[in-house]
CSV table of C-alpha atoms and ligand atoms in Angstrom, one decimal:
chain,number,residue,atom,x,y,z
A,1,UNK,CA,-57.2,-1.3,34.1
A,2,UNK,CA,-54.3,-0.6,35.6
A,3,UNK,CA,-53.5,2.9,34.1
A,4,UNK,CA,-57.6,3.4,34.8
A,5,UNK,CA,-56.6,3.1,38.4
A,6,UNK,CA,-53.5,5.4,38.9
A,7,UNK,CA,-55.5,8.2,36.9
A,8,UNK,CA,-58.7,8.0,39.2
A,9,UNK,CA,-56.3,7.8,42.0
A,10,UNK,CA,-54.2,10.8,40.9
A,11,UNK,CA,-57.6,12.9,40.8
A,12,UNK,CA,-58.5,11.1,44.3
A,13,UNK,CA,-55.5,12.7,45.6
A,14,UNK,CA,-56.4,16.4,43.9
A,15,UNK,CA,-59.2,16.3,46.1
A,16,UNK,CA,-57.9,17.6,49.1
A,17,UNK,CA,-54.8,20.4,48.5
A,18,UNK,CA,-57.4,22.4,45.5
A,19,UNK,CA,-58.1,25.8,45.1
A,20,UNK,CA,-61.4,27.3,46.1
A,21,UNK,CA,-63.5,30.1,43.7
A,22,UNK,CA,-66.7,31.0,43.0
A,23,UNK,CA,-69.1,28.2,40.7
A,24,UNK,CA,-71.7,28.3,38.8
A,25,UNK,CA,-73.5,25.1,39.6
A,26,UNK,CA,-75.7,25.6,36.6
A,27,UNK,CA,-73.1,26.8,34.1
A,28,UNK,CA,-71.3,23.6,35.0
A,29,UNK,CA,-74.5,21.2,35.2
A,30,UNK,CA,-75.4,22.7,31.5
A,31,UNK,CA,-71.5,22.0,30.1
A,32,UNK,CA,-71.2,18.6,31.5
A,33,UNK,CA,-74.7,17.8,29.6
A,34,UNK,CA,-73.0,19.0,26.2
A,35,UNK,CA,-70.2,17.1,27.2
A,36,UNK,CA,-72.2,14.1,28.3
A,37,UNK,CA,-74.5,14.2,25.2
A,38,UNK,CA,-71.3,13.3,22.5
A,39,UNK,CA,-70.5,10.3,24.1
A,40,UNK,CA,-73.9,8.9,25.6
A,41,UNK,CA,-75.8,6.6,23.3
A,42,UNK,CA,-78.8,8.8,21.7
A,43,UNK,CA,-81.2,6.7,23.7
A,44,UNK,CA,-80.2,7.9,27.1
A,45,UNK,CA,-81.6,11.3,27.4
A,46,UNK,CA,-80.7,14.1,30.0
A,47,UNK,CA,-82.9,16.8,31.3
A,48,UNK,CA,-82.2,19.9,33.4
A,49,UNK,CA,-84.1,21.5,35.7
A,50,UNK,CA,-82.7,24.4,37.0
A,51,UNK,CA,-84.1,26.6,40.4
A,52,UNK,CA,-81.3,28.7,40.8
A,53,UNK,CA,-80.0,31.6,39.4
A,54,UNK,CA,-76.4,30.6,39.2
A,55,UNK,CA,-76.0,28.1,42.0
A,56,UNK,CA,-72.9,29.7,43.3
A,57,UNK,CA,-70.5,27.6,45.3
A,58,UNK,CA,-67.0,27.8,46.6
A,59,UNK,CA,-65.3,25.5,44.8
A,60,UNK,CA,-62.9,23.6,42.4
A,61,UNK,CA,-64.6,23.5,39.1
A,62,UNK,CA,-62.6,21.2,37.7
A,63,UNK,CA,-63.6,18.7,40.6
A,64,UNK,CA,-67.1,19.2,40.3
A,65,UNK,CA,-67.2,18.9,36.8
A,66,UNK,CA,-65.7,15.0,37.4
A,67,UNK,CA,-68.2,14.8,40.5
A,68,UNK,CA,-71.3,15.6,38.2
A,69,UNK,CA,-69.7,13.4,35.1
A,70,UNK,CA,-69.1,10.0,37.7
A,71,UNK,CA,-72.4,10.3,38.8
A,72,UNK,CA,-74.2,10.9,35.0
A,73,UNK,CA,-71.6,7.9,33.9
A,74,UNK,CA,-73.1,5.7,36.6
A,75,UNK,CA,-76.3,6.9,36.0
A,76,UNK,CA,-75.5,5.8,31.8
A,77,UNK,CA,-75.1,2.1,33.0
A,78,UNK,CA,-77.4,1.5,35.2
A,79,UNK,CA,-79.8,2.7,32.5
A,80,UNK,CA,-77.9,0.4,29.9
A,81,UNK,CA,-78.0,-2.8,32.2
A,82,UNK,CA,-81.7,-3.0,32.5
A,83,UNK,CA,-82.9,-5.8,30.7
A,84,UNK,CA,-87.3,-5.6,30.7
A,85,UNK,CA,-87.3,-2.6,27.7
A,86,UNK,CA,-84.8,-1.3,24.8
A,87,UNK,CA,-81.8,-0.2,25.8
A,88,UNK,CA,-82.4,3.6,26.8
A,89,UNK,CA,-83.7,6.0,29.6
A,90,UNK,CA,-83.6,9.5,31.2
A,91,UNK,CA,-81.1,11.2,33.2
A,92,UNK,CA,-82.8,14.1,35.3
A,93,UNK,CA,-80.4,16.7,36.6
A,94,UNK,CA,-81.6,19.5,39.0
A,95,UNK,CA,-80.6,22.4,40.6
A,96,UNK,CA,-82.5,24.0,43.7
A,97,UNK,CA,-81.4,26.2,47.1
A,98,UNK,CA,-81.8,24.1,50.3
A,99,UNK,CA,-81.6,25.7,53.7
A,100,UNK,CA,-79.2,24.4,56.1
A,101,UNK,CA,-81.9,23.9,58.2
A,102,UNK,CA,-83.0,21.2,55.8
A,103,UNK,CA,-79.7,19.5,56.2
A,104,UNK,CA,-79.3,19.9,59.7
A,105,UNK,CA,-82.4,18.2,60.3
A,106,UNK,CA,-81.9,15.6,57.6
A,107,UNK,CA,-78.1,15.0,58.2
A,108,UNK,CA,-78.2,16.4,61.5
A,109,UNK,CA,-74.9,18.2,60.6
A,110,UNK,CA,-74.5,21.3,58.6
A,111,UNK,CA,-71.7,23.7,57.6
A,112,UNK,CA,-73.7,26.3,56.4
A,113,UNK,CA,-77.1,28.6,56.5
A,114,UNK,CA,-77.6,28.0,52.4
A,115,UNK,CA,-76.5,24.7,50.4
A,116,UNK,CA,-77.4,24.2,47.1
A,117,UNK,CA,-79.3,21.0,46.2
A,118,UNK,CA,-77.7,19.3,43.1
A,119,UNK,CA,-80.0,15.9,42.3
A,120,UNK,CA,-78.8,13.3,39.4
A,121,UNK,CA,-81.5,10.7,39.3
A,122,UNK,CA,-81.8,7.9,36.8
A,123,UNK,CA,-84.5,5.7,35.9
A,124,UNK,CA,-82.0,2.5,35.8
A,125,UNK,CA,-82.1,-0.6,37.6
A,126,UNK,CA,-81.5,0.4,41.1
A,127,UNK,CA,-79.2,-0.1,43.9
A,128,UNK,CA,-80.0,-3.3,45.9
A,129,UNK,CA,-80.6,-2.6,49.7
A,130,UNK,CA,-77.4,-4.7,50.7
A,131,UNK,CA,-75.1,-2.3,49.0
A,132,UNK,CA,-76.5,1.0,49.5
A,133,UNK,CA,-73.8,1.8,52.4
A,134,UNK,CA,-70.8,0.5,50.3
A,135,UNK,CA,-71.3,2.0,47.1
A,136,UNK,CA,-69.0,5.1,48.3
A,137,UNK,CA,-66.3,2.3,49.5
A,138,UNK,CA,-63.0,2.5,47.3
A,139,UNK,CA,-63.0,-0.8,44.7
A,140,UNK,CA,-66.2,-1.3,45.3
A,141,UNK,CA,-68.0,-2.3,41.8
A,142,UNK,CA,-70.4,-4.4,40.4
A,143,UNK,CA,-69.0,-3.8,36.7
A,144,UNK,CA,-67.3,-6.6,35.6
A,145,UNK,CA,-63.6,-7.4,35.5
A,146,UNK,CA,-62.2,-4.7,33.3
A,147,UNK,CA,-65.0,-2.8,33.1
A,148,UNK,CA,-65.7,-0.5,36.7
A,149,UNK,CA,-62.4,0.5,38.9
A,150,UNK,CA,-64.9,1.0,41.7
A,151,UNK,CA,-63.2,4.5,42.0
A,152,UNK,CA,-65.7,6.5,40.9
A,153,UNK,CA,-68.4,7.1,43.7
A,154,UNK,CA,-65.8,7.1,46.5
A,155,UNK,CA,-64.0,9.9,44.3
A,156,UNK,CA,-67.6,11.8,44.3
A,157,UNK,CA,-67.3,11.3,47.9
A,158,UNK,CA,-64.2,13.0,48.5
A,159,UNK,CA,-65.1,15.6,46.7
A,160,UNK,CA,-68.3,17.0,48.1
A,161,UNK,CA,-66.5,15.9,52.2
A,162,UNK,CA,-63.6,18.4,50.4
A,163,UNK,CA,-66.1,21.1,49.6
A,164,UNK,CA,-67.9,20.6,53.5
A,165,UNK,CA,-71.1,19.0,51.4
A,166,UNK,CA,-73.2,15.9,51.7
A,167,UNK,CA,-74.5,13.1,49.7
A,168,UNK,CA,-77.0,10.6,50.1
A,169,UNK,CA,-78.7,8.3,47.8
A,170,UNK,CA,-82.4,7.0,47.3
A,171,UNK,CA,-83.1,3.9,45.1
A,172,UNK,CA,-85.2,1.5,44.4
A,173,UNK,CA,-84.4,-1.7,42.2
A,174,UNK,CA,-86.0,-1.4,38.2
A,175,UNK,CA,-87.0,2.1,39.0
A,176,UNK,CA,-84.0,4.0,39.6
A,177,UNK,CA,-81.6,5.9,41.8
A,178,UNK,CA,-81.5,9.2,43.0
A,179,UNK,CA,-78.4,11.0,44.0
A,180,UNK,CA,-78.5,14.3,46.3
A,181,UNK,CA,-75.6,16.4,47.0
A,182,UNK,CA,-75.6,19.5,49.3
A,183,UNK,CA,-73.1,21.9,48.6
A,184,UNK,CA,-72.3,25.5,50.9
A,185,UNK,CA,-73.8,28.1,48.7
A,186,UNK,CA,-72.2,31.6,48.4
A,187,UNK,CA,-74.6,33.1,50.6
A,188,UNK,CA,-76.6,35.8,49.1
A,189,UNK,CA,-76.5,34.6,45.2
A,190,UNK,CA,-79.0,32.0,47.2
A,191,UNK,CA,-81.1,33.9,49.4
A,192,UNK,CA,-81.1,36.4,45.9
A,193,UNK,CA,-82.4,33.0,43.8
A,194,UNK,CA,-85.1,31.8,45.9
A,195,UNK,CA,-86.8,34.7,47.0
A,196,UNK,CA,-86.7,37.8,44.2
A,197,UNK,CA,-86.6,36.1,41.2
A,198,UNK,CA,-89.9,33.7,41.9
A,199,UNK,CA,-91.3,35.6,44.3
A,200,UNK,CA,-93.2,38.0,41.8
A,201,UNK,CA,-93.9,34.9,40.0
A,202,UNK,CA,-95.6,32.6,42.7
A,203,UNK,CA,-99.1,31.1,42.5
A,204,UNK,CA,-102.0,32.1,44.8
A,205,UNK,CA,-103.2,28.4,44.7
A,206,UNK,CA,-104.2,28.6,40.5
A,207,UNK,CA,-104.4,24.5,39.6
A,208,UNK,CA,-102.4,23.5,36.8
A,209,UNK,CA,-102.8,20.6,34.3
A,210,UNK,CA,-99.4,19.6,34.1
A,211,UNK,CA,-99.2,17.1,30.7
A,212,UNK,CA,-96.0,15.3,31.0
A,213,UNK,CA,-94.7,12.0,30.2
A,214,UNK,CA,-91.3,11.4,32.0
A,215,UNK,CA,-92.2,10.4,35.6
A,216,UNK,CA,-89.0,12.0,36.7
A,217,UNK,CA,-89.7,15.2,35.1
A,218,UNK,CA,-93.3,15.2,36.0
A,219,UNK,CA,-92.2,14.4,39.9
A,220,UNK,CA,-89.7,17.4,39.9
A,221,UNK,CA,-92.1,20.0,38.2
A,222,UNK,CA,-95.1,18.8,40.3
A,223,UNK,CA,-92.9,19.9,43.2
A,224,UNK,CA,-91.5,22.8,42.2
A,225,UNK,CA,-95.1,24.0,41.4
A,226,UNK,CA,-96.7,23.0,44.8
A,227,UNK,CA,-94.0,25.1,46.2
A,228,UNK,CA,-94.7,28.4,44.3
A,229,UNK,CA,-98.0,28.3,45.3
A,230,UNK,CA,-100.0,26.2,42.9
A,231,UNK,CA,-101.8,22.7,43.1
A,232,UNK,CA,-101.1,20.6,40.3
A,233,UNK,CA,-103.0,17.8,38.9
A,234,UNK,CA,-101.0,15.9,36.2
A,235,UNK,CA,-100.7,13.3,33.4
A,236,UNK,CA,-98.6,10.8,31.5
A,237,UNK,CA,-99.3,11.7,27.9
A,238,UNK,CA,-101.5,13.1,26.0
A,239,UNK,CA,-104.9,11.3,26.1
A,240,UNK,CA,-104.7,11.4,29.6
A,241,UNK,CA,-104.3,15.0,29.3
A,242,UNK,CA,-107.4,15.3,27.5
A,243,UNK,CA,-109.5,13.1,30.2
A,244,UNK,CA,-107.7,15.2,32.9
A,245,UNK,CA,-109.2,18.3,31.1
A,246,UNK,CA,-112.5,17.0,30.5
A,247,UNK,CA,-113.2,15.8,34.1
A,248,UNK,CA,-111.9,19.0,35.6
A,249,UNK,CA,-112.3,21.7,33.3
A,250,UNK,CA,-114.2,23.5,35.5
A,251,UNK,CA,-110.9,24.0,38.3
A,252,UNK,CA,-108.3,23.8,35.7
A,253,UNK,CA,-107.0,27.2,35.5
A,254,UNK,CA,-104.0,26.4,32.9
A,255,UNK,CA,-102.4,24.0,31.5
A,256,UNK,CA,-98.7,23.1,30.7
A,257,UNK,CA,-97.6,20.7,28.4
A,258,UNK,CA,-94.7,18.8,27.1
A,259,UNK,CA,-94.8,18.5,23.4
A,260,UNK,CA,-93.3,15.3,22.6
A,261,UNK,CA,-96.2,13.4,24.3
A,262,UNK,CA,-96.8,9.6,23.6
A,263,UNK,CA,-100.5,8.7,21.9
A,264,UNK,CA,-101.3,11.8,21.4
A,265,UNK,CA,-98.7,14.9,20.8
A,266,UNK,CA,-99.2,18.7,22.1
A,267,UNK,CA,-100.4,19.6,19.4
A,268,UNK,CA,-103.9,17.5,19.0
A,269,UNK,CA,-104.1,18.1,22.6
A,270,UNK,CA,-104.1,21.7,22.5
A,271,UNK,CA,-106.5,21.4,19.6
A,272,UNK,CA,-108.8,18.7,22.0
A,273,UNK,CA,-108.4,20.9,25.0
A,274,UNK,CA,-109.5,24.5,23.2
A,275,UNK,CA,-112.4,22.3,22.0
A,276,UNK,CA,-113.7,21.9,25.1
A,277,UNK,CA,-113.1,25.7,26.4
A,278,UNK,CA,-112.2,28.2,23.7
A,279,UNK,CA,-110.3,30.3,26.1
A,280,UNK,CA,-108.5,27.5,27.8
A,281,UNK,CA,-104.8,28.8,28.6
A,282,UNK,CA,-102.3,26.4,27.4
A,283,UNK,CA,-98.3,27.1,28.3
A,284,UNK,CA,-95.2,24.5,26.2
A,285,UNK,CA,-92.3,23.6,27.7
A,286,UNK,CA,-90.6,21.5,25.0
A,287,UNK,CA,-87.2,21.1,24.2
A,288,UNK,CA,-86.0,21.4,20.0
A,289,UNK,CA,-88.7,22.9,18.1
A,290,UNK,CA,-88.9,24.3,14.6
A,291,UNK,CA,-89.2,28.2,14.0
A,292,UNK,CA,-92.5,27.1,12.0
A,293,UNK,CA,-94.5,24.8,14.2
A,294,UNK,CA,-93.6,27.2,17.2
A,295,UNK,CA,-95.5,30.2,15.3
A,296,UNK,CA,-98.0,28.1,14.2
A,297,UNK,CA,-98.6,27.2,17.8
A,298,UNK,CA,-98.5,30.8,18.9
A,299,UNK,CA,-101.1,32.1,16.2
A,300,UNK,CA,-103.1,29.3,17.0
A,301,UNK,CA,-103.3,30.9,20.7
A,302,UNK,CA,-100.8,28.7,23.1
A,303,UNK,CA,-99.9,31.6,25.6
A,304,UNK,CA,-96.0,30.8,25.8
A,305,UNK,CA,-93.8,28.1,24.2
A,306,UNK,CA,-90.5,28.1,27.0
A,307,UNK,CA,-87.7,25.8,25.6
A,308,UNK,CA,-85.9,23.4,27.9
A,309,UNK,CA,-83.7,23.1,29.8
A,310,UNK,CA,-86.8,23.3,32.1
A,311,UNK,CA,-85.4,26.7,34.1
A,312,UNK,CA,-88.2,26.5,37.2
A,313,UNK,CA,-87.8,30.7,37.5
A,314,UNK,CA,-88.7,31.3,33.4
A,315,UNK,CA,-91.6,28.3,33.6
A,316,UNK,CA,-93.1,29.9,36.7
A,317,UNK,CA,-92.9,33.6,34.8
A,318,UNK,CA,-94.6,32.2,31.8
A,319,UNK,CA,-97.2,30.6,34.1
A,320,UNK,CA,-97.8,33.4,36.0
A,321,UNK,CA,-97.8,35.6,33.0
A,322,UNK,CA,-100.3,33.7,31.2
A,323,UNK,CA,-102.5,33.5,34.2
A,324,UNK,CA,-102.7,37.4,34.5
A,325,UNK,CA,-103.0,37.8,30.8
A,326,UNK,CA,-106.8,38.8,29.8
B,1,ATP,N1,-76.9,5.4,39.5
B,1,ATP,C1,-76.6,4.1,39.9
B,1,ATP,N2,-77.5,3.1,39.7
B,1,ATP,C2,-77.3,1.9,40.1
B,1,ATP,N3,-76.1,1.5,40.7
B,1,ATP,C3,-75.2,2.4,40.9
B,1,ATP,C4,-75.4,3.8,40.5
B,1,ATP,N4,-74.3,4.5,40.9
B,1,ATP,C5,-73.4,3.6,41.5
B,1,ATP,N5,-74.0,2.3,41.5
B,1,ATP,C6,-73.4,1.1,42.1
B,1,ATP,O1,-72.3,1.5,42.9
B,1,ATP,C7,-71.1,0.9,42.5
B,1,ATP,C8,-69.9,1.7,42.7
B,1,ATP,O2,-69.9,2.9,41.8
B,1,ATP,P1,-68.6,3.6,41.4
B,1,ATP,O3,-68.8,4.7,40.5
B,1,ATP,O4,-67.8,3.9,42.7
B,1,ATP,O5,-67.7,2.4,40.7
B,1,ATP,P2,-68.0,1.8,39.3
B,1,ATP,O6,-69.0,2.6,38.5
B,1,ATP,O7,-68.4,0.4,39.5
B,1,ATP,O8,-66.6,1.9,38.6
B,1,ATP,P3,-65.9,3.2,37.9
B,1,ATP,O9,-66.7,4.4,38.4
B,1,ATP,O10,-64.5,3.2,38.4
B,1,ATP,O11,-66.1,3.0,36.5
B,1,ATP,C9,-71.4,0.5,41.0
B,1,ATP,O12,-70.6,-0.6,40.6
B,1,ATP,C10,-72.8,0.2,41.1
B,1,ATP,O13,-73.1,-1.1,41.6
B,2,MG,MG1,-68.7,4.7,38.4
């Protein structure tokens, strides 16, 4: 425990005297998920979404490689310490430009006209209301003896006060936590992100039947999609896909679908859905899938299949594409 300490501390330290360069947010977001993935039990998933182009920041890389990996680590056992279901959960990371408008009026402070918004949120057991202001306190832990150093948030902390950021945490117990941190963009790589590359691609207030099964996911995307333009009715897997369909297949102008669905997969609900309207446009988002199945899919007349990570500009192009298509 002891050497845990010094070594936390030693990077504690690091956090002030560091030297500033450009970032890419989602480079970094993408490598701490490899990273992340070797050591993480197979059952606690991570997903990206990503709603910048590069997320440039000024910044140590090395430090926010350790911020993003503290957070995902705390993120791993709150997961693991839930008791009511199999050990196992979902990680969401995401990636969007925030004005600092937005943080001025949230934090009522801001260092700069564009942040971007990193947000690790896990569905674990929560932070209890009691401790929500002293989780970024050195030693503060409720790991076990041996097990937490308490270092870790107030580490996170130090880092994103060092790169003139803010954090702030949402949570609620047995459903999960949310962690946001604002970070000074490099100015024009975000006013560049948020308006050229999803401008051409915005809705003119098409509905989509988003089919999705991870609340977290489903939350983000929903968002993003209101935001382009579009309004979104959704569902949890895929019979309630189908049920969405029927009911509102009149105002449903396409749909977008995870794969991997519980009760019934994309697949049968493609089939289901093109059975009820022939010309029904159907866009994948989906994360591995097989050369095969994809083409099968494609001959079979699903518009796109975009792989994840979830990258909000390419899913917003492939909706919009699909929706101009004939
Ligand atoms: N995502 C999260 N979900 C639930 N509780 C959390 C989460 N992140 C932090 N906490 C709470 O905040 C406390 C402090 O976190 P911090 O990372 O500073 O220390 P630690 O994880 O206990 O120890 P260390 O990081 O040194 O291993 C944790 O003990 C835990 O109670
Ligand atoms: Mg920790």
């Amino acid at each position: 425990r002891g050497a845990a300490i010094a070594k936390q501390l030693l990077q504690f330290s690091r956090a002030e005297a560091s030297k500033l360069v450009p970032v890419s947010l989602s480079q970094t977001v993408l490598e701490a998920k490899k990273f992340l993935e070797h050591s993480f039990p197979k059952t606690v998933l991570i997903d990206i979404i990503i709603n910048v182009q590069h997320g440039l920041v000024l910044a140590d890389g090395g430090q926010i490689h350790q911020m993003i990996l503290n957070m995902c680590i705390n993120a791993r056992d709150a997961i693991l310490a839930r008791t009511d279901r199999p050990p196992g959960g979902r990680i969401v990371i995401s990636l969007q430009p925030a004005s600092g408008r937005l943080v001025e009026e949230k934090y009522g402070w801001n260092a700069a006209a564009h942040y971007v918004q990193l947000t690790i949120a896990d569905d674990g057991i929560g932070i209890p209301e009691e401790f929500r202001l002293r989780i970024f306190d050195p030693f503060f832990t409720t790991k076990g003896i041996g097990k937490g150093t308490g270092l870790g948030l107030s580490i996170v902390h130090g880092i994103v006060t060092a790169h003139n950021g803010v954090i702030d945490v949402e949570s609620r117990e047995n459903i999960g936590s949310t962690f946001h941190v604002f970070l000074p963009a490099i100015e024009h790589q975000v006013i560049k992100d948020s308006s050229d590359q999803v401008e051409h691609a915005r809705g003119r207030g098409e509905t989509i039947l988003l089919v999705e099964d991870e609340i977290l996911l489903r939350d983000l995307l929903t968002e993003f999609l209101v935001r382009a333009g579009y309004s979104v009715i959704d569902a949890g897997d895929g019979e309630e896909g189908i049920a969405m369909f029927k009911a509102h297949a009149n105002s449903i102008d396409l749909v977008l679908s995870d794969i991997g669905l519980p009760k019934l997969g994309g697949e049968q609900v493609f089939a289901a859905i093109r059975k009820i309207d022939p010309k029904a446009k159907v866009v994948f988002c989906t994360g591995f899938i097989e050369e095969a199945k994809r083409e099968l899919l494609l001959e079979a007349g699903a518009m796109n299949i975009v792989q994840k990570p979830y990258k909000v500009p390419e899913v917003l192009s492939a909706v919009r594409e699909a929706l101009d298509r004939a």
